[in-house]
Coordinates of C-alpha atoms in Angstrom, one line a residue:
M1 CA -19.3 11.8 -20.2
S2 CA -22.8 11.6 -18.9
D3 CA -24.3 8.9 -16.8
G4 CA -27.8 10.3 -16.6
R5 CA -27.1 12.0 -13.3
F6 CA -24.3 14.5 -14.0
T7 CA -21.8 15.5 -16.7
I8 CA -18.1 15.3 -16.5
T9 CA -15.7 17.4 -18.6
P10 CA -12.1 16.0 -18.7
P11 CA -9.2 18.4 -17.8
T12 CA -8.0 20.5 -20.6
N13 CA -4.4 21.4 -21.5
S14 CA -2.9 24.9 -21.7
T15 CA -4.4 25.5 -25.1
G16 CA -8.0 24.9 -23.9
N17 CA -10.4 27.4 -22.3
A18 CA -10.6 25.8 -18.9
T19 CA -8.7 27.4 -16.0
S20 CA -7.3 25.7 -13.1
G21 CA -9.3 27.6 -10.5
H22 CA -6.4 27.7 -8.1
S23 CA -5.5 30.9 -6.3
V24 CA -2.4 32.0 -4.4
Q25 CA -4.2 31.6 -1.1
S26 CA -5.3 28.0 -2.0
E27 CA -1.9 27.0 -3.0
T28 CA -0.3 28.5 0.1
M29 CA -2.8 26.7 2.4
S30 CA -2.2 23.3 0.8
E31 CA 1.6 23.5 0.4
E32 CA 2.4 22.6 4.0
S33 CA 0.1 19.6 4.2
Q34 CA 1.4 18.3 0.8
M35 CA 5.0 18.6 2.0
T36 CA 4.1 16.7 5.2
A37 CA 2.6 13.9 3.3
F38 CA 5.5 13.8 0.9
N39 CA 8.0 13.6 3.8
Y40 CA 6.1 10.7 5.4
I41 CA 6.0 8.7 2.2
L42 CA 9.7 9.5 1.7
M43 CA 10.5 8.2 5.2
T44 CA 8.6 5.0 4.5
W45 CA 10.7 4.3 1.4
G46 CA 13.8 5.0 3.5
V47 CA 12.6 2.3 6.0
F48 CA 11.8 0.0 3.1
I49 CA 15.3 0.3 1.6
L50 CA 16.9 -0.2 5.1
S51 CA 14.8 -3.3 5.6
I52 CA 15.9 -4.8 2.2
I53 CA 19.6 -4.1 3.1
T54 CA 19.1 -5.7 6.5
L55 CA 17.4 -8.8 5.0
V56 CA 20.1 -9.2 2.4
V57 CA 22.8 -9.0 5.1
I58 CA 21.0 -11.6 7.2
V59 CA 20.7 -14.0 4.3
C60 CA 24.3 -13.6 3.4
M61 CA 25.5 -14.2 6.9
T62 CA 23.1 -17.1 7.4
N63 CA 24.4 -18.8 4.2
R64 CA 28.0 -18.2 5.2
R65 CA 27.4 -19.7 8.6
R66 CA 25.7 -22.7 7.2
R67 CA 28.5 -23.3 4.7
H68 CA 31.0 -23.1 7.6
Q69 CA 29.0 -25.5 9.7
E70 CA 28.7 -28.0 6.8
Q71 CA 32.4 -27.9 6.2
Q72 CA 33.1 -28.3 9.9
H73 CA 30.7 -31.2 10.0
I74 CA 32.5 -32.9 7.0
D75 CA 35.9 -32.4 8.6
N76 CA 34.7 -33.9 11.9
T77 CA 33.3 -36.9 10.3
M78 CA 36.4 -37.5 8.2
E79 CA 38.6 -37.2 11.3
E80 CA 36.5 -39.8 13.1
G81 CA 36.8 -42.2 10.1
R82 CA 33.1 -42.2 9.4
G83 CA 31.5 -41.6 6.1
V84 CA 30.4 -38.1 5.2
T85 CA 26.8 -37.5 6.2
F86 CA 24.7 -34.5 5.4
E87 CA 23.0 -32.4 7.9
S88 CA 19.3 -32.8 8.3
E89 CA 16.9 -29.9 8.0
K90 CA 16.7 -29.8 11.8
D91 CA 20.4 -29.0 11.9
K92 CA 19.9 -26.1 9.5
K93 CA 17.6 -24.0 11.7
T94 CA 18.1 -20.3 11.7
P95 CA 19.8 -19.0 14.9
W96 CA 17.6 -17.5 17.5
N97 CA 18.9 -14.0 17.2
T98 CA 18.5 -14.1 13.4
R99 CA 14.9 -15.3 13.7
V100 CA 14.1 -12.4 16.2
T101 CA 15.5 -9.9 13.8
V102 CA 13.6 -11.2 10.8
L103 CA 10.4 -11.4 12.9
A104 CA 10.9 -7.8 13.9
L105 CA 11.4 -6.8 10.2
I106 CA 8.2 -8.6 9.2
A107 CA 6.2 -7.0 12.0
V108 CA 7.5 -3.5 11.2
N109 CA 7.0 -3.8 7.5
A110 CA 3.6 -5.4 7.7
T111 CA 2.4 -2.7 10.2
L112 CA 3.6 0.1 7.9
A113 CA 2.0 -1.7 4.9
L114 CA -1.3 -1.8 6.7
A115 CA -1.0 1.9 7.7
L116 CA -0.3 2.9 4.1
S117 CA -3.1 0.8 2.8
I118 CA -5.6 2.4 5.1
Y119 CA -4.2 5.9 4.3
S120 CA -4.8 5.2 0.6
I121 CA -8.4 4.5 1.4
L122 CA -9.0 7.6 3.6
T123 CA -7.1 10.2 1.5
C124 CA -8.8 12.6 -0.9
E125 CA -5.8 12.6 -3.1
F126 CA -5.3 9.2 -4.7
L127 CA -5.2 10.6 -8.3
Q128 CA -4.6 14.2 -9.3
A129 CA -5.8 16.0 -12.4
D130 CA -2.6 16.8 -14.2
D131 CA -3.6 19.3 -16.9
G132 CA -6.3 21.3 -15.0
P133 CA -9.4 20.6 -13.0
I134 CA -12.1 18.2 -14.0
Y135 CA -15.4 20.0 -14.3
M136 CA -18.5 18.2 -13.0
T137 CA -22.0 19.4 -13.4
F138 CA -24.6 17.9 -11.1
P139 CA -28.4 18.2 -11.8
S140 CA -30.4 19.7 -8.9
L141 CA -32.3 17.3 -6.7
S142 CA -35.1 19.8 -6.3
D143 CA -37.1 21.7 -8.9
N144 CA -36.3 25.1 -7.5
D145 CA -32.5 24.9 -7.6
E146 CA -30.1 25.1 -10.6
A147 CA -27.5 22.6 -11.6
Y148 CA -24.2 22.7 -9.7
T149 CA -20.8 23.0 -11.5
I150 CA -17.7 22.3 -9.5
E151 CA -14.0 22.0 -10.2
V152 CA -12.4 18.7 -9.1
Y153 CA -8.6 18.8 -8.5
S154 CA -8.0 15.3 -7.1
L155 CA -9.9 12.0 -6.6
G156 CA -9.9 9.7 -3.7
L157 CA -11.6 6.3 -3.3
W158 CA -14.3 7.7 -1.0
S159 CA -13.8 11.4 -1.4
L160 CA -12.4 14.1 -3.6
V161 CA -10.9 17.6 -3.5
A162 CA -13.1 20.2 -5.2
S163 CA -13.8 23.9 -5.2
S164 CA -17.2 23.4 -3.6
G165 CA -19.7 20.8 -2.6
A166 CA -22.8 19.6 -4.5
P167 CA -25.9 19.0 -2.2
G168 CA -26.9 15.4 -2.3
Y169 CA -23.8 14.2 -4.2
L170 CA -20.9 15.5 -2.0
T171 CA -20.9 16.0 1.7
G172 CA -18.7 18.2 3.7
D173 CA -17.8 21.9 4.3
H174 CA -15.1 23.9 2.5
N175 CA -14.7 26.1 5.7
G176 CA -13.7 29.1 3.6
K177 CA -11.1 27.2 1.6
F178 CA -10.9 27.4 -2.2
E179 CA -10.2 23.6 -2.2
A180 CA -11.6 21.1 0.3
C181 CA -12.2 17.4 0.8
F182 CA -15.7 16.2 0.3
E183 CA -17.1 12.7 0.9
L184 CA -18.9 10.9 -1.9
S185 CA -22.6 10.1 -1.3
D186 CA -24.5 7.1 -2.6
L187 CA -25.8 9.2 -5.5
F188 CA -22.2 9.8 -6.9
Y189 CA -21.8 7.6 -10.0
L190 CA -19.0 5.0 -9.7
D191 CA -17.8 3.2 -12.9
S192 CA -16.3 -0.3 -12.9
S193 CA -12.7 0.9 -12.4
Y194 CA -13.8 3.0 -9.4
K195 CA -15.6 0.1 -7.8
M196 CA -12.7 -2.3 -8.5
A197 CA -10.2 0.0 -6.9
R198 CA -12.5 0.5 -3.9
A199 CA -13.0 -3.3 -3.4
S200 CA -9.3 -4.1 -3.9
A201 CA -8.3 -1.5 -1.3
V202 CA -10.7 -2.9 1.3
I203 CA -9.8 -6.5 0.6
S204 CA -6.1 -5.9 0.8
S205 CA -6.5 -4.0 4.1
V206 CA -8.7 -6.7 5.6
I207 CA -6.5 -9.7 4.5
G208 CA -3.3 -7.9 5.4
G209 CA -4.6 -6.8 8.8
L210 CA -6.0 -10.3 9.7
T211 CA -2.7 -11.9 8.6
L212 CA -0.7 -9.5 10.7
L213 CA -3.0 -10.1 13.7
I214 CA -2.8 -13.9 13.4
F215 CA 0.9 -13.7 13.0
F216 CA 1.3 -11.8 16.3
L217 CA -1.2 -14.1 18.1
V218 CA 0.6 -17.3 16.9
L219 CA 4.0 -16.0 17.9
A220 CA 2.7 -15.0 21.4
S221 CA 0.8 -18.3 22.1
D222 CA 2.9 -21.0 20.3
P223 CA 6.6 -20.4 19.8
V224 CA 7.0 -23.8 18.1
R225 CA 5.6 -23.3 14.6
P226 CA 5.5 -25.8 11.8
R227 CA 6.9 -24.7 8.4
I228 CA 3.4 -24.8 6.9
F229 CA 2.5 -21.8 9.0
N230 CA 5.3 -19.8 7.3
R231 CA 4.0 -20.8 3.9
L232 CA 0.4 -19.9 4.7
V233 CA 1.6 -16.5 6.0
A234 CA 3.6 -16.0 2.8
W235 CA 0.6 -16.9 0.6
S236 CA -1.6 -14.5 2.6
F237 CA 0.8 -11.6 2.2
G238 CA 1.1 -12.5 -1.5
V239 CA -2.6 -12.3 -2.0
T240 CA -2.7 -9.0 -0.1
T241 CA 0.0 -7.7 -2.5
V242 CA -2.0 -8.6 -5.5
F243 CA -5.1 -6.8 -4.3
Q244 CA -3.1 -3.8 -3.2
L245 CA -1.8 -3.4 -6.7
L246 CA -5.3 -3.8 -8.1
T247 CA -6.2 -0.5 -6.6
L248 CA -4.2 1.1 -9.5
T249 CA -7.1 0.1 -11.8
F250 CA -8.4 3.5 -10.5
L251 CA -6.3 5.0 -13.2
A252 CA -8.7 3.6 -15.8
T253 CA -11.7 5.4 -14.4
D254 CA -13.9 7.4 -16.7
Y255 CA -13.3 10.5 -14.6
C256 CA -9.6 10.5 -15.1
D257 CA -7.6 8.3 -17.4
S258 CA -3.8 8.0 -17.4
A259 CA -3.5 10.6 -20.2
H260 CA -5.0 13.3 -17.9
C261 CA -4.2 12.2 -14.4
Q262 CA -1.3 11.1 -12.4
L263 CA -0.8 9.2 -9.1
H264 CA -0.9 11.4 -6.1
F265 CA -0.2 10.7 -2.4
G266 CA -2.8 8.0 -2.1
G267 CA -1.6 6.2 -5.2
V268 CA 2.0 6.4 -4.2
A269 CA 1.1 5.1 -0.7
S270 CA -0.7 2.2 -2.3
I271 CA 2.3 1.2 -4.4
T272 CA 4.5 1.6 -1.3
A273 CA 2.2 -0.7 0.7
A274 CA 2.4 -3.3 -2.0
A275 CA 6.2 -3.2 -1.9
Y276 CA 6.0 -3.7 1.9
W277 CA 3.6 -6.6 1.6
L278 CA 5.9 -8.2 -1.0
F279 CA 8.9 -7.7 1.3
C280 CA 7.1 -9.7 4.0
V281 CA 6.5 -12.5 1.5
F282 CA 10.2 -12.8 0.7
A283 CA 11.2 -12.4 4.4
V284 CA 9.0 -15.3 5.4
L285 CA 10.1 -17.6 2.6
I286 CA 13.8 -16.9 2.5
V287 CA 14.7 -17.3 6.2
R288 CA 13.6 -20.3 8.2
L289 CA 11.6 -19.1 11.1
E290 CA 10.5 -22.3 12.7
Q291 CA 11.9 -23.1 16.1

């Protein structure tokens, strides 16, 4: 592919002529950081599963308590010789301790979702070249220099991991490493999928962060909340979930389609963030949080 500024060669499989460019030193240097990122993401999924189990237990206990209260109400009215009346919505409020638990779950999950969303923006490893490096050739910005050819191993929304930099296109220092993270300059070509993924990541982080901030401020300033507030928060978290998932349009970028690339730490973190945002939607809607 050529956009008039530089040329991109897709990764080749084992039968091609391209080599991975990896060395033993490079793999050894990156193994520890990759294991750390993997452990953190694994821990977030563990917290997510525990949150789901906790919410399910709360819902089951709440429904059981309400059925017991309704049956007790019917028995009392029958004993008094009055007609059976049904409890109003006011009488079906969620107990205080249950509300506190659910609010804590929403706060923790939304905070982790925001952190993962920001991580997916900052990381250099959103997508990884699966069958070998992507070769990019950049034309020189001056008449005296030759074109630059680099090997790209993974792509981020605002950066990438490559064998070396390209003056004018990539900024950063490899610091003696065979692979390093370089930031993309304004001259770096972005296709529509790249731009869509970038915009979606920023929008999801902004909406999710503002919703979480408003959620905390309202809880601190006004403990008596109308039900419409819960619905608005649920809608806001739902919109955040949609935009978080739209970051996966990055897979359709011209640099690296789904046949040659796979999700790396940033992509997995984005999916995990979407799962957390979606959990917050259900937590707000399922359990009555109004006082």
